[in-house]
Short mmCIF file of C-alpha atoms in Angstrom, two decimals:
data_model
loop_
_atom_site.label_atom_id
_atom_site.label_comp_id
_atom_site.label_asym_id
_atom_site.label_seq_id
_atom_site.Cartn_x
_atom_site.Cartn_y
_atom_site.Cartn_z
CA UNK A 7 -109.40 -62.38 73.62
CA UNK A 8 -109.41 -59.22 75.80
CA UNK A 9 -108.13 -59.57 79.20
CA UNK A 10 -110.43 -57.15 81.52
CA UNK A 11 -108.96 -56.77 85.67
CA UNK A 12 -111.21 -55.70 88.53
CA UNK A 13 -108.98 -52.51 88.47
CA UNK A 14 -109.66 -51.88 85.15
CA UNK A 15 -113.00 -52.25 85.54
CA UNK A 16 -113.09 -49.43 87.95
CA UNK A 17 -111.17 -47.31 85.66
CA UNK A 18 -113.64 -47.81 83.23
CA UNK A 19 -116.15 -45.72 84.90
CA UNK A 20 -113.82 -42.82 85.38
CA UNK A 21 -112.00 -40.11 83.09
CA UNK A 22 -110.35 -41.84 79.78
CA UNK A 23 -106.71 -43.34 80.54
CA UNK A 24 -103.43 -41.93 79.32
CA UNK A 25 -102.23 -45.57 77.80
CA UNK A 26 -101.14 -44.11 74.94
CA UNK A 27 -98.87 -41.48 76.32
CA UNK A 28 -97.27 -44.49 77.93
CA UNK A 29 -96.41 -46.28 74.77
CA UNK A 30 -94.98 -43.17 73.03
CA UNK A 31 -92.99 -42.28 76.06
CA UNK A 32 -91.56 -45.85 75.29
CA UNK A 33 -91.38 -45.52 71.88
CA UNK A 34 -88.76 -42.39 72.94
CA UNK A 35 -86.78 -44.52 74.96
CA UNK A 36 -86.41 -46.89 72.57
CA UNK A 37 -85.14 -45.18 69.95
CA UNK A 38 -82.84 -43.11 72.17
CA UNK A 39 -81.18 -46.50 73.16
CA UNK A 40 -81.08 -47.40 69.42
CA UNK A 41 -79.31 -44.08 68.41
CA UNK A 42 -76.79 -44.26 71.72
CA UNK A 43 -75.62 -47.46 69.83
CA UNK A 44 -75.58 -45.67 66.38
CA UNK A 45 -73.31 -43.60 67.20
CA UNK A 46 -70.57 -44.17 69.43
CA UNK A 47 -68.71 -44.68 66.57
CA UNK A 48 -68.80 -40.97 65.06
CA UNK A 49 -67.16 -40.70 68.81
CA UNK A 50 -64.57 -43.18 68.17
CA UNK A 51 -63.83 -41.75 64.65
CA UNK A 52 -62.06 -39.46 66.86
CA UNK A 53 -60.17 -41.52 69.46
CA UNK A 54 -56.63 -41.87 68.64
CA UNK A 55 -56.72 -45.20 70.53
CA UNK A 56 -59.50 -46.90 68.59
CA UNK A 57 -58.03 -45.81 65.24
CA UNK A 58 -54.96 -47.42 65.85
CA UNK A 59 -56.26 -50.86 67.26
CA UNK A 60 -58.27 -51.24 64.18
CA UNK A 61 -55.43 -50.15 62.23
CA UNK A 62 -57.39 -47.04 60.51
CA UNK A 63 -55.44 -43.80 61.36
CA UNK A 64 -55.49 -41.44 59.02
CA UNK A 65 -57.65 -43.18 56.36
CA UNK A 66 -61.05 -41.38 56.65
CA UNK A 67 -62.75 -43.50 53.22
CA UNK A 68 -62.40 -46.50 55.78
CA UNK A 69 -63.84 -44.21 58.97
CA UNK A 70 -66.56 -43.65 56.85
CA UNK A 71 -66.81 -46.95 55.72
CA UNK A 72 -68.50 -47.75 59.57
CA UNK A 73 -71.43 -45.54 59.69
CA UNK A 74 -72.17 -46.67 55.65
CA UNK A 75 -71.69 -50.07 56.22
CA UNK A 76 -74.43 -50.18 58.76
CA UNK A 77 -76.39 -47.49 57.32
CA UNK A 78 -76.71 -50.05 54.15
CA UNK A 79 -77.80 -53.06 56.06
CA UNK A 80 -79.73 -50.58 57.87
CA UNK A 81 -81.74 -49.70 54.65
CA UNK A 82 -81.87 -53.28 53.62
CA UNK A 83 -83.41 -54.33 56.88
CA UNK A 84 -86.06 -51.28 56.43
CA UNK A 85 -87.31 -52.91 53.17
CA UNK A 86 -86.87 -56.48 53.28
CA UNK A 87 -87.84 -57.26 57.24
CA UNK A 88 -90.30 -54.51 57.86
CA UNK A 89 -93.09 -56.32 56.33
CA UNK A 90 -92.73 -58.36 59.06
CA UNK A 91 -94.44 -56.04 61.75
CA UNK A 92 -97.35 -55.98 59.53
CA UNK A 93 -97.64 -60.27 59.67
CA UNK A 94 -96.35 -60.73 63.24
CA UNK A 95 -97.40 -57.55 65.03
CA UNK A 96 -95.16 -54.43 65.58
CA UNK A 97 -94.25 -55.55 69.35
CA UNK A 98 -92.61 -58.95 68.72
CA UNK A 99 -90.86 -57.68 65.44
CA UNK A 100 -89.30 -54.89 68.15
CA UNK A 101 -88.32 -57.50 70.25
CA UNK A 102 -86.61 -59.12 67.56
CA UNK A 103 -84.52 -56.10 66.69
CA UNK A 104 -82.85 -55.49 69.65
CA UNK A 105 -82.13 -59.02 70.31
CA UNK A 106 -79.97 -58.34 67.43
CA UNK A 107 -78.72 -55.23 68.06
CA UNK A 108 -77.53 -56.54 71.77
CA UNK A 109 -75.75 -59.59 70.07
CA UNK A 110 -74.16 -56.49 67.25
CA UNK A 111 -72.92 -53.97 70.48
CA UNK A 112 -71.41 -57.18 72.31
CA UNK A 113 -69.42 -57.95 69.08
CA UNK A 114 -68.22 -54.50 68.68
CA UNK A 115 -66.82 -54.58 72.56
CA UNK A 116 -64.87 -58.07 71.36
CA UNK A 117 -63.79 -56.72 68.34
CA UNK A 118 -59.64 -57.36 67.45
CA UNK A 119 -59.58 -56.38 63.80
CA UNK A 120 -61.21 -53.79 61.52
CA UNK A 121 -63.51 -56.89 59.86
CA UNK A 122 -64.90 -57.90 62.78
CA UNK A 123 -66.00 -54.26 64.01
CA UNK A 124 -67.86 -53.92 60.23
CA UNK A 125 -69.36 -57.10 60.70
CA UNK A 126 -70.88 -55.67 64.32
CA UNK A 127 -71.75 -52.52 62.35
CA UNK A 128 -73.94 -54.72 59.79
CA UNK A 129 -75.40 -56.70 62.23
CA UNK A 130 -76.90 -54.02 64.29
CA UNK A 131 -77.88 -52.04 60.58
CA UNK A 132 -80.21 -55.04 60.32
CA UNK A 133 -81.78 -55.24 64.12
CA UNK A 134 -82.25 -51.19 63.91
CA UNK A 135 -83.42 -51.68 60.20
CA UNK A 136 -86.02 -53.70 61.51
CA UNK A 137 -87.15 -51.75 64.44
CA UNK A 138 -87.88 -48.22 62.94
CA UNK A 139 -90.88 -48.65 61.02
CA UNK A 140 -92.37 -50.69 63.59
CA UNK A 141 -92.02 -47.23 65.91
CA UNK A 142 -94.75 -45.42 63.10
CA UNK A 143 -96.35 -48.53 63.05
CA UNK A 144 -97.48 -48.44 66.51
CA UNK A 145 -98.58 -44.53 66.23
CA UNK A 146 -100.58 -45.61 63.01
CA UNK A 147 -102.79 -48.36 65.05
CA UNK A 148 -103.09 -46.01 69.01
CA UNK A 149 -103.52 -42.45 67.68
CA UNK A 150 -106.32 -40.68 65.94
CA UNK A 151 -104.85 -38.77 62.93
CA UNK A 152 -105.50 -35.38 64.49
CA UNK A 153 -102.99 -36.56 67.12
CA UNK A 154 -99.79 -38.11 65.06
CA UNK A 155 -98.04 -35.23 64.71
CA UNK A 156 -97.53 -34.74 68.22
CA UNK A 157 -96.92 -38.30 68.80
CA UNK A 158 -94.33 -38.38 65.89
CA UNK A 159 -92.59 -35.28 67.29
CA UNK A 160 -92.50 -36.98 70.98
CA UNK A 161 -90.98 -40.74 69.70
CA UNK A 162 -88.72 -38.86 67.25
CA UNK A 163 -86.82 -36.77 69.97
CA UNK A 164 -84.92 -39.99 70.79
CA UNK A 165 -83.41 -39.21 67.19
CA UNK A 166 -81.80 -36.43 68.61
CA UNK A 167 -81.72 -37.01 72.49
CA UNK A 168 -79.36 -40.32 71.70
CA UNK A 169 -76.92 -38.66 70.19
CA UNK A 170 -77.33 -35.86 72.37
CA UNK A 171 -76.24 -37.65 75.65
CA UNK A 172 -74.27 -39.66 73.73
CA UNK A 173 -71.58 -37.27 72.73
CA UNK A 174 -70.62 -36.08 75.96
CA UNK A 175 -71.24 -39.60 77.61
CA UNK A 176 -69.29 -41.60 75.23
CA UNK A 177 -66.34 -38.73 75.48
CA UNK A 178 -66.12 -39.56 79.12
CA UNK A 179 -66.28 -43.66 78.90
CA UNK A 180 -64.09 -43.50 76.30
CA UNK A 181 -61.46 -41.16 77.83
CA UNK A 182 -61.71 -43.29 81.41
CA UNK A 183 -61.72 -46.38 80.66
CA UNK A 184 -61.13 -47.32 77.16
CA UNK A 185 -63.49 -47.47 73.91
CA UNK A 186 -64.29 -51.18 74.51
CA UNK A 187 -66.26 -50.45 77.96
CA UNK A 188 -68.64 -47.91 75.86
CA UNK A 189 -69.80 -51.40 73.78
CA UNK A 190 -70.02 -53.16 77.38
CA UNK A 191 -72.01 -50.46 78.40
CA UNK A 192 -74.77 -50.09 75.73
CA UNK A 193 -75.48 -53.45 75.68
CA UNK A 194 -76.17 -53.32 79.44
CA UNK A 195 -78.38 -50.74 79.20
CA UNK A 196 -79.96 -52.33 75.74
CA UNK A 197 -81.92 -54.10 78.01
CA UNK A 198 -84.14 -51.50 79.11
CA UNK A 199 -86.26 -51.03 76.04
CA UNK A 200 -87.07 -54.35 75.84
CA UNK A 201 -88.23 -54.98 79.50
CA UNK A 202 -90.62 -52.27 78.34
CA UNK A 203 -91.80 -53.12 75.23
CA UNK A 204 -92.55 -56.84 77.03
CA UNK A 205 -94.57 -55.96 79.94
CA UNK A 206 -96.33 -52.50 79.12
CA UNK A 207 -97.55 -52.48 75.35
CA UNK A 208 -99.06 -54.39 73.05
CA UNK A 209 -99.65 -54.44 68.86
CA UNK A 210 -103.15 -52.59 69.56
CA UNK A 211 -105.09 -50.48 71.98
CA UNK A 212 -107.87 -53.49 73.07
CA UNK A 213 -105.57 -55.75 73.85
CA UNK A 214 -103.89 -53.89 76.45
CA UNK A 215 -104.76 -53.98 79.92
CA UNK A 216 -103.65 -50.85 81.39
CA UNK A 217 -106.09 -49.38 78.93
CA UNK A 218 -110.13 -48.29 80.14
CA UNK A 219 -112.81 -48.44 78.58
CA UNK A 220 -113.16 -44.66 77.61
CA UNK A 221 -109.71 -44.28 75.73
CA UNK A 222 -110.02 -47.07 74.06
CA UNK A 223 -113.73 -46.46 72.52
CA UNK A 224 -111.50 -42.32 71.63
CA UNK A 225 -109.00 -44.42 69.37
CA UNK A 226 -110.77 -46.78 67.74
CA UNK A 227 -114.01 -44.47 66.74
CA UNK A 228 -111.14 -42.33 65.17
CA UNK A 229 -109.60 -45.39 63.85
CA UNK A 230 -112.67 -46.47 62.23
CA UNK A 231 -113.25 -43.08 60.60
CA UNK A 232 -109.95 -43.28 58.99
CA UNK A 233 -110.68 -46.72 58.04
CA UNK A 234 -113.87 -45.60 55.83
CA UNK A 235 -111.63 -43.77 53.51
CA UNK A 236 -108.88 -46.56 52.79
CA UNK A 237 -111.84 -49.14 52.26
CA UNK A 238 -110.10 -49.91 48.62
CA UNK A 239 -107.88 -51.73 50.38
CA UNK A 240 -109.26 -54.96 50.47
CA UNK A 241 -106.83 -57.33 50.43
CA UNK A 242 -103.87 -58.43 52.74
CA UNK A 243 -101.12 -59.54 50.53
CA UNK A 244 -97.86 -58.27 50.83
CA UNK A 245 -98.16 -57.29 46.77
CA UNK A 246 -101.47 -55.41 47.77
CA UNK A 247 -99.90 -53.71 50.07
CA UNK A 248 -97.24 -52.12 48.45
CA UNK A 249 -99.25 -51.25 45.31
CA UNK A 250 -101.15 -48.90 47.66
CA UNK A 251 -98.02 -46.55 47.66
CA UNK A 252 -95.70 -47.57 45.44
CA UNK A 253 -97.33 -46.34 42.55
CA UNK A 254 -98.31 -43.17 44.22
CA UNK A 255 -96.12 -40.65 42.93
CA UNK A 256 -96.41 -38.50 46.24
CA UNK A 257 -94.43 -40.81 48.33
CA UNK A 258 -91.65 -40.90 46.06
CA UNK A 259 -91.25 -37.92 46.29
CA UNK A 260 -92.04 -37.69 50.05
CA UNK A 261 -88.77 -40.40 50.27
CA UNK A 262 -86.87 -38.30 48.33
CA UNK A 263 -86.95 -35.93 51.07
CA UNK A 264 -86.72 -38.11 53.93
CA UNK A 265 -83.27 -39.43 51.42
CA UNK A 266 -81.68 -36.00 51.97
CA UNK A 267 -82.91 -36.08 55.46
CA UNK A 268 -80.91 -38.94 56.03
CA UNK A 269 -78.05 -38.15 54.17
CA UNK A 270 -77.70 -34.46 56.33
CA UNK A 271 -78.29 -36.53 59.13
CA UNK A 272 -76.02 -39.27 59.19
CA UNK A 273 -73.14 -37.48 57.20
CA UNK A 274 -73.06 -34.72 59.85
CA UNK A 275 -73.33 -37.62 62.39
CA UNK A 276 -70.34 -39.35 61.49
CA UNK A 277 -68.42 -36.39 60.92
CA UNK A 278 -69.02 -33.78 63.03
CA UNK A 279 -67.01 -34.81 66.40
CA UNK A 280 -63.97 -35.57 63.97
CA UNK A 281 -64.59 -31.67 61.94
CA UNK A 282 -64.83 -29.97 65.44
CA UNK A 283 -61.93 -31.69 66.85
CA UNK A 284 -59.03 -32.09 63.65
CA UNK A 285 -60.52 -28.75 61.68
CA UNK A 286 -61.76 -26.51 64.70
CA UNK A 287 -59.26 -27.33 66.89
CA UNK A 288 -61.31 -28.16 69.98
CA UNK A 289 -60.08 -29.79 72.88
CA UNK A 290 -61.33 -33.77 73.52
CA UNK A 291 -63.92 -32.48 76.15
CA UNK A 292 -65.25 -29.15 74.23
CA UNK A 293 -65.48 -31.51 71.08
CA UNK A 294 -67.84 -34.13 73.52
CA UNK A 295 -69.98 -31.16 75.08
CA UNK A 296 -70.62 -29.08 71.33
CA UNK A 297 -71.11 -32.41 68.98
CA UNK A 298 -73.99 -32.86 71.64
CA UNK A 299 -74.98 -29.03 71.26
CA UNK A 300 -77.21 -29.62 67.63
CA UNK A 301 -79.13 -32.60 69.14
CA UNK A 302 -80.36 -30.58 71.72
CA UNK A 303 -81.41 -28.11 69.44
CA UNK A 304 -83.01 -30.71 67.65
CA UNK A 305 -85.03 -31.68 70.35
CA UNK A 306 -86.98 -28.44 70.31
CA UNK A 307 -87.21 -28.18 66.96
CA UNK A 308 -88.99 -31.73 66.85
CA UNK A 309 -91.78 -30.84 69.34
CA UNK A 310 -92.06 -27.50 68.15
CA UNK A 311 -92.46 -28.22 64.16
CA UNK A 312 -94.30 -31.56 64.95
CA UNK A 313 -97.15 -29.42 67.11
CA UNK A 314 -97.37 -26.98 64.71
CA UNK A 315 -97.97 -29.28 61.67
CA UNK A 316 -101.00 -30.32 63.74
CA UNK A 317 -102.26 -26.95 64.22
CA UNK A 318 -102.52 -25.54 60.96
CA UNK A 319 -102.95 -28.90 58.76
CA UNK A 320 -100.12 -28.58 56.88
CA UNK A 321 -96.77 -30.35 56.68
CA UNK A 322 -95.16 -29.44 53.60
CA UNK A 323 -94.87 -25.96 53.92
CA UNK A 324 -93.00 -26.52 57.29
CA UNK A 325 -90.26 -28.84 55.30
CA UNK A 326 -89.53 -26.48 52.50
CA UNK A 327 -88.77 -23.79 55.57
CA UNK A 328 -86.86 -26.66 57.92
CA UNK A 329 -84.77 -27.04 54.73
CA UNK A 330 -83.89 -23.86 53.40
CA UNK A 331 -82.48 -23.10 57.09
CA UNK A 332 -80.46 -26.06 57.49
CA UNK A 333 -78.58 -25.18 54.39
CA UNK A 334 -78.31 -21.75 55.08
CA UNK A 335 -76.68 -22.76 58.79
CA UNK A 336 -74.21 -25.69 57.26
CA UNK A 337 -73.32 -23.18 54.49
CA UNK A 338 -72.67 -20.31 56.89
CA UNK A 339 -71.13 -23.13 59.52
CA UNK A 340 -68.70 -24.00 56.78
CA UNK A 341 -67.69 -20.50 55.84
CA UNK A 342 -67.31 -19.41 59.44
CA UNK A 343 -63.75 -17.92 60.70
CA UNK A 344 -65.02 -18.26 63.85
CA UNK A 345 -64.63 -21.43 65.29
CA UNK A 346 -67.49 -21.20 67.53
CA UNK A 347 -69.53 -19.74 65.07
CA UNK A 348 -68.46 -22.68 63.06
CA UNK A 349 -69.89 -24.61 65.33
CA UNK A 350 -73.32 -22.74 66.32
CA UNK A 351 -74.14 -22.11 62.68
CA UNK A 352 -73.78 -26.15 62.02
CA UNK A 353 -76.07 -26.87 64.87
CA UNK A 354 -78.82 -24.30 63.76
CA UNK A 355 -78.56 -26.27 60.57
CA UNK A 356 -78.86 -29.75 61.78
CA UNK A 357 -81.61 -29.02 63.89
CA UNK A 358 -83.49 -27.56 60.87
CA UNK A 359 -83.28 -30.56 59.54
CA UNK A 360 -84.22 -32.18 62.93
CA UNK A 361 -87.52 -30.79 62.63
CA UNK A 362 -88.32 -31.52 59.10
CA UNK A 363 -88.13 -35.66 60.60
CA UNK A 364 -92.33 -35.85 62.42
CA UNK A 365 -93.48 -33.90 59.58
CA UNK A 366 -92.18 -36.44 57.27
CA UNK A 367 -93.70 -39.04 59.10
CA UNK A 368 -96.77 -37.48 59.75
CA UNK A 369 -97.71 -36.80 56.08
CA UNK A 370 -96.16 -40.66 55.20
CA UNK A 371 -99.04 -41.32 57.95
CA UNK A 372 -101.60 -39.66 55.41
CA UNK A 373 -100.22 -40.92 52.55
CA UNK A 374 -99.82 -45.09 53.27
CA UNK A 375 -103.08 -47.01 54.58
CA UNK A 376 -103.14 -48.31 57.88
CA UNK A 377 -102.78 -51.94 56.61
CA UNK A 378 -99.83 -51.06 54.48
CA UNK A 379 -98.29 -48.59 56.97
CA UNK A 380 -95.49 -51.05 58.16
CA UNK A 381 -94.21 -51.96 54.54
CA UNK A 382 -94.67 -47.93 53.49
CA UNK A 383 -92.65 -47.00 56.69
CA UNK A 384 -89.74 -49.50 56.03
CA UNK A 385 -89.55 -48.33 52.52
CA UNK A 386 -89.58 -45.01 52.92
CA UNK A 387 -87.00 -45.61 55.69
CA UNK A 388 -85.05 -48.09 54.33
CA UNK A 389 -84.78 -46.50 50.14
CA UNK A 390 -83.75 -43.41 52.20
CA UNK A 391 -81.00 -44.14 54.53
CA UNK A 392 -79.86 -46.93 52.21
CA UNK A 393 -79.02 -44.13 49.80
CA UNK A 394 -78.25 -41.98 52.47
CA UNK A 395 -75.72 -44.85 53.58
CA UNK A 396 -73.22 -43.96 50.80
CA UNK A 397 -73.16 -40.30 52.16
CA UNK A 398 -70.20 -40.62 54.97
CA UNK A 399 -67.82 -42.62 52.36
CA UNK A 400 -68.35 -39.69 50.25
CA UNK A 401 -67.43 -37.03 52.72
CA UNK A 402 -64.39 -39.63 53.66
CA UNK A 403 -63.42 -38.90 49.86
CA UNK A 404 -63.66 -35.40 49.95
CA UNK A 405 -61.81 -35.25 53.21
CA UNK A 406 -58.54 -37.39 51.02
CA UNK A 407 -58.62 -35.87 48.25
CA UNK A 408 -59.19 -32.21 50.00
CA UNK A 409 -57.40 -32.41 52.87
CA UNK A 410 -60.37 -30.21 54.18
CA UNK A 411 -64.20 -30.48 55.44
CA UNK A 412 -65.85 -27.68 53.25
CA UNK A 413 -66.68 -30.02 50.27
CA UNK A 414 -68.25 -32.29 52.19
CA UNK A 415 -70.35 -29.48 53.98
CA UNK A 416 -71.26 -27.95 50.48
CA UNK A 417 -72.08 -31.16 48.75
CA UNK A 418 -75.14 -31.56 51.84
CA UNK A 419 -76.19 -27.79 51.64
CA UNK A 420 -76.89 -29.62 47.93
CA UNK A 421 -78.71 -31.93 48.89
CA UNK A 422 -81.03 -29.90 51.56
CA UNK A 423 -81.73 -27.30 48.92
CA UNK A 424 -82.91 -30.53 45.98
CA UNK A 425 -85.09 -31.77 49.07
CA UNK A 426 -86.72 -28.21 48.95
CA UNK A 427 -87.84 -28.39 45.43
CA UNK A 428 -89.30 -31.77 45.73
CA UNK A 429 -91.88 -30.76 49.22
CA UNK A 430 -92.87 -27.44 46.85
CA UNK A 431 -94.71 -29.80 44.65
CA UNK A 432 -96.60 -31.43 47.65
CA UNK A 433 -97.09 -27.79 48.96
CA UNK A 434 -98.43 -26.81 46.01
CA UNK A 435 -101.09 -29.52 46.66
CA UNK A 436 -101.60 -28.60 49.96
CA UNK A 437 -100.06 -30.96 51.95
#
């Protein structure tokens, strides 16, 4: 039942409300928080100190071993549990998550041998597994269609603002006080998401009461609009559901790029403050300040790219582009002599691929009904970075077997030119 205040009542007579500004403002600091605890391991990769405790120096198949091993779970959770925001509502499913990915960051700080610190990494694959898709979820059921890309853009530059801060902030706990007080610290400040989530939004726009009148009646008349052309979907079974896109040929392909998305992504993530550090040759602190360098970067790419898919319609296109530079700035990055070339070319690239992430959402948003958009966002997710999750063990074994970084780098200029030739075929149909 809708809960109406005397305040809002009086709002309701005045200009519409910016509620939903609120909740994707939220939606950014959540995921920021999420990717802070992603990857303060690609930090520790690097710290002699860590390495030794868990008895890992100088294997880089086992280094690698941490960001896959949660990156599996991760795509696990995406699949299996995702489903779930679509039967309990988007907001407690979110709670869920980072219950669990607390508990995961606390184990991690307690951590005494290398099994324990993969079981932390597993744990928090399936809390963060479970809290992505719920993130599209909630800009599938507050914004009108016209409005997603921007929306997607705004949520997604927690993607790249974690990380971001994270570098240079982890470099300084770490070197301070020790790589156990950067656990102690996240799970501190894990807590802020979900005071948020609790008090200020809920699963849909009429039910929240920060909300007037006018915005409200702005969503759902575009929401009902939408609704008029998904009216084959009549049932709400999970197995209805996911016949609604699985057998669309579209968003396999559509995954397949979001699959190489992830796989750039999270191999570059692990890997990049180690490469700058053992194969540049950068000190501890320039390695913290330039690993941050390509998140920032990506932060303008992702508002940038995600406005423009809105203004001229098209999303497709835009990928094809976002991935022909990224490989062309990884290749160059790995061919450098110049070691801060090296490292300028590499962050060109990553932020390419940065801003191929809202326009991948935004066209999964076209793609998967609003009833199914829950189970289509976990799967896209979760087939993605589950394959994606194998993609830092393999750079680990081209690291042994090499001795060097530039197989690794060519094997994901590979992969970012493949994810080209599969968004030409949705171009051509004018996605």
């Amino acid at each position: 039942m809708e809960h109406v205040t005397s305040a809002q009542m009086i709002a309701d007579t005045k200009n519409p409300t910016h509620q939903r500004a609120v909740l994707v403002f939220i939606l950014l600091i959540t995921l920021l928080v999420a990717n802070l605890d992603r990857v303060n391991v690609s930090i520790l990769a690097a710290d002699s100190g860590f390495l030794t405790d868990m008895l890992i120096k100088g294997k880089p198949v086992e280094i690698g071993l941490l960001m896959t091993l949660f990156l599996i779970a991760y795509g696990i959770a995406n699949v299996v549990l995702s489903p779930l925001g679509d039967i309990i509502g988007p907001k407690k499913a979110m709670m869920i998550s980072i219950f669990l990915w607390t508990i995961s960051i606390m184990m991690g700080g307690f951590a005494a041998i290398f099994s324990t610190m993969l079981i932390s990494r597993a744990v928090l694959g399936v809390g963060e597994g479970m809290h992505f898709p719920m993130q599209s979820a909630f800009v599938k059921r507050w914004f009108p269609p016209t409005e997603r890309g921007k929306a997607n853009g705004c949520w997604l530059i927690g993607v790249v603002a974690g990380p971001a801060l994270a570098m240079p902030f982890f470099t300084w706990i770490i070197s301070s006080w020790g790589w156990r007080t950067s656990f102690f610290v996240m799970a501190c400040v894990g807590l802020i998401p979900f005071l948020l989530i609790w008090l200020f939004i809920t699963d849909h726009p009429h039910q929240n009461r920060f909300i007037n009148a006018a915005e409200r009646k702005y969503i759902e008349d575009a929401l009902e609009a939408e609704a008029e052309q998904e009216k084959k979907m009549t049932k709400e079974c999970l197995r209805e559901r996911l016949s609604t896109f699985c057998s669309n040929y579209r968003f396999w392909l559509l995954t397949f790029n979001y699959f190489c998305i992830a796989a750039i992504w999270w191999g570059m993530m692990a890997w990049l403050p180690s490469y700058l550090k053992v194969s540049r040759g950068f000190s501890w602190a320039a390695m913290g300040t330039l690993s941050a360098l390509p998140y920032i970067l990506g932060g303008i790419s992702i508002l940038t790219v995600g406005h423009l898919g809105d203004k001229i319609g098209r999303r497709a296109p835009l990928i094809m582009i976002a991935h022909l530079l990224a490989a062309t700035g990884i290749y160059l990055g790995a061919q450098a002599t110049n070691n801060i070339y090296s490292a300028l070319f590499i962050s060109f690239g990553i932020a390419c691929v940065a801003g191929a992430m809202p326009l991948s959402w935004s066209l999964l948003q076209n793609i998967v009904p609003g009833k199914a958009i829950g189970a289509g966002s976990g799967m896209m997710n979760g087939v993605a970075n589950g394959g994606a999750a194998f993609v830092p063990v393999i750079i680990g074994y081209f690291i042994a077997f090499s001795g060097g970084y530039t197989g690794g780098l060519m094997f994901l200029v590979g992969l970012a030119m493949l994810a080209l030739i599969s968004m030409a075929f949705l171009s051509l149909q004018k996605y």
